[in-house]
Amino acid sequence: MNSTTLEVLFTPAEFAALEARDLTDTVCVVFDILRATSSMITALANGATAIIPVAEISEALALRRDQPGILLAGERDGVRIPSHLTGGMSFDLGNSPREFTKEKVQGRTLAMTTTNGTRALRSCARAWTAFIGSFLNLRATSELLQREPPRHLLLVCSGTFDQAAYEDVLGAGALCELLWPTYSTGAVSDSAEMSRRLYLLEKEDLPAAMAWSRNGQRLLANLDLAEDVAFCLQRDQFNLVAELQQDGFVRCRPTEALTEREGV
């Protein structure tokens, strides 16, 4: 394996720069630990057929008009999108992974919009492929990447508003640690080294780390959402890999080597 690179993007301010980059041979992994990517993984694990990540509420509503069977999921200011933001229709689901139960999502397609996570995914649409990163499916994702390491691997932290989010950096760092034997002899960015070192400092007590992170504090202060923090920090609950596919849908994918990706 020659000329491998491993890089982490920390903040949403860096998303715009992706437009100018050639991502055709880059694999992205997007993290929004609290909570969009954790919710997506939970939904797929509980039988959702696909998730359509969209940036705006209006896009989700348009999909619902065209396909009435689609479930609407998402948040603004951390809570389920209410009717006064849509012109009369409350969303079916918010952004709590605990909402995405088998009873609600099995066999359904979801249109999902969140403040940062879906925006981050959309910024990676021109990459060779993009995977959904979370603690819930971290090992399954790492094992796929280890079997056929991409030449360029870019870990994208969704962040909070336009700033870095501690939990996303820890998620990226945990994946860096799992992949370190593969990439440490290549061109590892300082951002990847920083993420990995931060994770190694915090890995023995991630709940404590979340207790003072900005998003963690916000969720823990809300009695309805506080349990989301512990849920999202569960390690390797689901043996699945989720991919943003070429048609813009997030689906589970078989865990065969990346070089066997259909159409490549």
Coordinates of C-alpha atoms in Angstrom, one line a residue:
M1 CA 0.0 0.0 0.0
N2 CA 1.6 3.3 -1.1
S3 CA 1.0 6.9 -0.2
T4 CA -1.9 6.5 2.3
T5 CA -3.2 9.6 4.1
L6 CA -5.3 9.9 7.2
E7 CA -6.9 13.3 8.1
V8 CA -9.6 14.6 10.4
L9 CA -11.7 17.8 9.8
F10 CA -12.7 19.3 13.1
T11 CA -15.3 22.0 12.3
P12 CA -18.1 22.8 9.9
A13 CA -16.1 25.8 8.8
E14 CA -14.0 23.3 6.9
F15 CA -16.9 21.9 4.9
A16 CA -16.9 24.6 2.3
A17 CA -13.3 23.9 1.5
L18 CA -14.3 20.3 0.5
E19 CA -16.0 21.8 -2.5
A20 CA -12.5 22.8 -3.9
R21 CA -10.9 19.4 -3.2
D22 CA -10.7 16.4 -5.5
L23 CA -12.4 13.7 -3.4
T24 CA -12.8 11.1 -6.2
D25 CA -10.3 8.7 -4.5
T26 CA -11.2 9.7 -0.9
V27 CA -13.3 7.8 1.5
C28 CA -15.0 9.9 4.2
V29 CA -16.4 8.8 7.5
V30 CA -18.8 11.3 9.1
F31 CA -19.3 11.6 12.8
D32 CA -22.2 13.3 14.6
I33 CA -22.0 11.3 17.8
L34 CA -24.6 13.5 19.6
R35 CA -26.8 12.5 17.8
A36 CA -27.5 12.4 14.0
T37 CA -25.1 9.6 13.0
S38 CA -26.0 7.6 16.1
S39 CA -29.7 7.9 15.2
M40 CA -29.1 6.8 11.6
I41 CA -27.2 3.7 12.6
T42 CA -29.9 2.8 15.1
A43 CA -32.6 3.3 12.5
L44 CA -30.9 1.1 10.0
A45 CA -30.2 -1.5 12.7
N46 CA -33.9 -1.6 13.5
G47 CA -34.9 -2.2 10.0
A48 CA -35.2 1.2 8.2
T49 CA -34.9 0.7 4.5
A50 CA -32.9 3.9 3.9
I51 CA -32.4 7.4 5.1
I52 CA -32.3 10.5 2.9
P53 CA -30.1 13.2 4.5
V54 CA -31.3 16.7 3.5
A55 CA -30.0 20.1 4.6
E56 CA -33.3 22.0 4.9
I57 CA -36.8 21.4 6.3
S58 CA -38.3 22.3 3.0
E59 CA -36.4 19.5 1.2
A60 CA -37.8 16.9 3.7
L61 CA -41.3 18.3 3.2
A62 CA -41.0 18.1 -0.6
L63 CA -40.0 14.5 -0.3
R64 CA -43.0 13.7 1.9
R65 CA -45.3 15.4 -0.7
D66 CA -43.9 13.2 -3.5
Q67 CA -43.7 10.0 -1.3
P68 CA -46.4 10.1 1.4
G69 CA -45.0 7.0 3.0
I70 CA -41.7 8.6 4.0
L71 CA -41.1 9.4 7.7
L72 CA -39.8 12.8 8.6
A73 CA -37.1 13.0 11.2
G74 CA -34.9 15.8 12.4
E75 CA -34.3 18.6 14.9
R76 CA -33.7 22.2 15.3
D77 CA -32.2 23.5 18.5
G78 CA -32.0 19.9 19.6
V79 CA -35.7 19.0 19.6
R80 CA -38.1 17.5 17.1
I81 CA -39.1 19.9 14.3
P82 CA -42.5 21.4 15.3
S83 CA -45.4 22.4 13.1
H84 CA -44.7 26.1 13.3
L85 CA -41.4 25.6 11.4
T86 CA -43.1 23.6 8.6
G87 CA -46.3 25.4 8.0
G88 CA -48.5 22.9 9.9
M89 CA -46.8 19.5 10.0
S90 CA -44.8 18.2 13.0
F91 CA -42.1 15.8 12.1
D92 CA -42.7 12.1 12.9
L93 CA -39.4 11.7 14.7
G94 CA -36.8 13.9 16.3
N95 CA -33.0 13.2 16.6
S96 CA -33.0 10.9 19.6
P97 CA -31.7 7.5 18.7
R98 CA -34.1 6.0 21.3
E99 CA -37.0 7.1 19.1
F100 CA -35.9 5.0 16.1
T101 CA -37.4 1.7 17.3
K102 CA -38.2 -1.3 15.2
E103 CA -41.9 -0.6 15.6
K104 CA -41.6 2.9 14.1
V105 CA -39.0 2.5 11.4
Q106 CA -38.9 -1.1 10.2
G107 CA -39.4 -1.2 6.4
R108 CA -39.6 2.6 6.2
T109 CA -37.6 5.3 4.4
L110 CA -36.8 8.4 6.4
A111 CA -36.0 11.9 5.2
M112 CA -33.8 13.4 7.9
T113 CA -32.5 17.0 8.5
T114 CA -30.4 18.1 11.5
T115 CA -28.5 21.2 12.3
N116 CA -25.0 19.8 11.5
G117 CA -25.0 16.0 10.8
T118 CA -26.9 16.0 7.5
R119 CA -25.0 19.0 6.3
A120 CA -21.7 17.2 7.0
L121 CA -22.9 14.2 5.0
R122 CA -23.9 16.3 2.1
S123 CA -20.5 17.9 2.0
C124 CA -19.0 14.5 1.3
A125 CA -21.3 13.6 -1.6
R126 CA -18.5 13.9 -4.1
A127 CA -16.2 11.5 -2.3
W128 CA -15.7 8.0 -3.6
T129 CA -17.9 7.0 -0.8
A130 CA -18.9 8.2 2.6
F131 CA -19.7 6.1 5.7
I132 CA -21.7 6.9 8.8
G133 CA -19.5 6.9 11.9
S134 CA -20.6 6.3 15.5
F135 CA -19.5 4.4 18.6
L136 CA -22.4 2.1 18.0
N137 CA -20.9 0.5 14.9
L138 CA -17.3 1.6 15.2
R139 CA -15.6 -1.8 14.9
A140 CA -17.7 -2.9 11.9
T141 CA -16.7 0.2 10.1
S142 CA -13.0 -0.1 11.0
E143 CA -12.9 -3.8 10.0
L144 CA -14.2 -2.9 6.5
L145 CA -11.6 -0.1 6.2
Q146 CA -8.9 -2.5 7.4
R147 CA -9.7 -5.1 4.9
E148 CA -9.1 -2.8 1.9
P149 CA -7.6 0.5 3.2
P150 CA -8.6 3.5 1.0
R151 CA -5.7 5.5 -0.2
H152 CA -7.1 8.7 1.3
L153 CA -9.2 8.5 4.4
L154 CA -10.9 11.7 5.7
L155 CA -12.8 11.7 9.0
V156 CA -15.3 14.5 9.2
C157 CA -16.6 15.9 12.5
S158 CA -20.0 17.5 12.1
G159 CA -19.4 19.9 15.0
T160 CA -21.8 22.2 16.9
F161 CA -23.0 25.2 15.0
D162 CA -19.8 26.3 13.3
Q163 CA -17.5 25.0 16.1
A164 CA -15.8 21.7 16.9
A165 CA -17.7 19.2 19.0
Y166 CA -15.7 17.3 21.6
E167 CA -17.7 14.0 21.1
D168 CA -17.1 14.0 17.4
V169 CA -13.4 14.4 17.8
L170 CA -13.4 11.5 20.3
G171 CA -15.3 9.4 17.8
A172 CA -12.8 10.2 15.1
G173 CA -10.0 9.5 17.5
A174 CA -11.4 6.1 18.4
L175 CA -11.4 5.2 14.7
C176 CA -7.9 6.5 14.3
E177 CA -6.7 4.3 17.1
L178 CA -8.3 1.2 15.5
L179 CA -6.7 2.0 12.1
W180 CA -3.4 3.2 13.5
P181 CA -1.4 0.1 12.5
T182 CA -2.6 0.6 8.9
Y183 CA -2.1 4.3 8.5
S184 CA 0.7 5.3 11.0
T185 CA 3.4 4.6 8.4
G186 CA 1.7 6.9 5.8
A187 CA 1.0 10.6 5.8
V188 CA -0.9 11.1 9.0
S189 CA -2.2 14.7 9.6
D190 CA -1.7 16.4 12.9
S191 CA -5.4 16.5 13.2
A192 CA -5.6 12.7 13.2
E193 CA -2.8 12.5 15.7
M194 CA -4.5 15.0 18.0
S195 CA -7.8 13.1 17.7
R196 CA -6.2 9.8 18.6
R197 CA -4.3 11.2 21.5
L198 CA -7.4 12.9 22.9
Y199 CA -9.4 9.7 22.7
L200 CA -6.6 7.8 24.5
L201 CA -6.7 10.3 27.3
E202 CA -10.5 10.0 27.7
K203 CA -11.3 6.5 26.6
E204 CA -11.5 5.1 30.2
D205 CA -14.4 7.4 31.1
L206 CA -16.2 8.7 28.1
P207 CA -19.4 9.6 30.1
A208 CA -17.3 11.9 32.2
A209 CA -15.9 13.6 29.1
M210 CA -19.4 14.1 27.8
A211 CA -20.6 15.6 31.1
W212 CA -18.6 18.8 30.4
S213 CA -18.8 18.9 26.6
R214 CA -21.1 21.5 25.1
N215 CA -23.5 19.1 23.5
G216 CA -23.4 16.7 26.5
Q217 CA -24.3 19.4 28.9
R218 CA -27.2 20.5 26.8
L219 CA -28.6 17.1 26.5
L220 CA -28.0 16.1 30.1
A221 CA -29.9 19.2 31.2
N222 CA -33.0 18.0 29.3
L223 CA -34.8 15.3 31.2
D224 CA -36.3 14.0 27.9
L225 CA -33.0 13.7 26.1
A226 CA -30.5 13.0 28.9
E227 CA -30.5 9.3 28.3
D228 CA -29.3 9.9 24.7
V229 CA -25.8 10.6 25.9
A230 CA -25.2 7.1 27.4
F231 CA -27.0 5.5 24.5
C232 CA -24.7 7.1 21.9
L233 CA -21.6 6.1 23.8
Q234 CA -22.3 2.4 23.7
R235 CA -19.6 0.6 21.9
D236 CA -20.2 -1.8 19.0
Q237 CA -23.9 -2.5 19.5
F238 CA -24.5 -3.1 15.9
N239 CA -22.5 -5.1 13.4
L240 CA -23.4 -3.0 10.3
V241 CA -21.8 -0.5 8.0
A242 CA -23.8 2.4 6.7
E243 CA -23.0 4.2 3.5
L244 CA -24.1 7.4 1.7
Q245 CA -24.7 5.8 -1.7
Q246 CA -24.5 7.4 -5.1
D247 CA -28.3 8.1 -5.3
G248 CA -28.1 10.2 -2.1
F249 CA -29.6 7.5 0.2
V250 CA -27.9 6.1 3.3
R251 CA -28.3 2.3 3.4
C252 CA -26.6 -0.6 5.1
R253 CA -24.0 -2.2 2.9
P254 CA -22.5 -5.6 2.8
T255 CA -19.1 -5.7 4.6
E256 CA -17.1 -6.9 1.6
A257 CA -13.9 -5.2 0.5
L258 CA -14.2 -1.6 -0.7
T259 CA -12.8 -2.6 -4.1
E260 CA -15.9 -4.7 -4.7
R261 CA -18.2 -1.7 -4.5
E262 CA -20.8 -2.0 -7.2
G263 CA -20.1 0.2 -10.2
V264 CA -16.4 0.9 -9.3

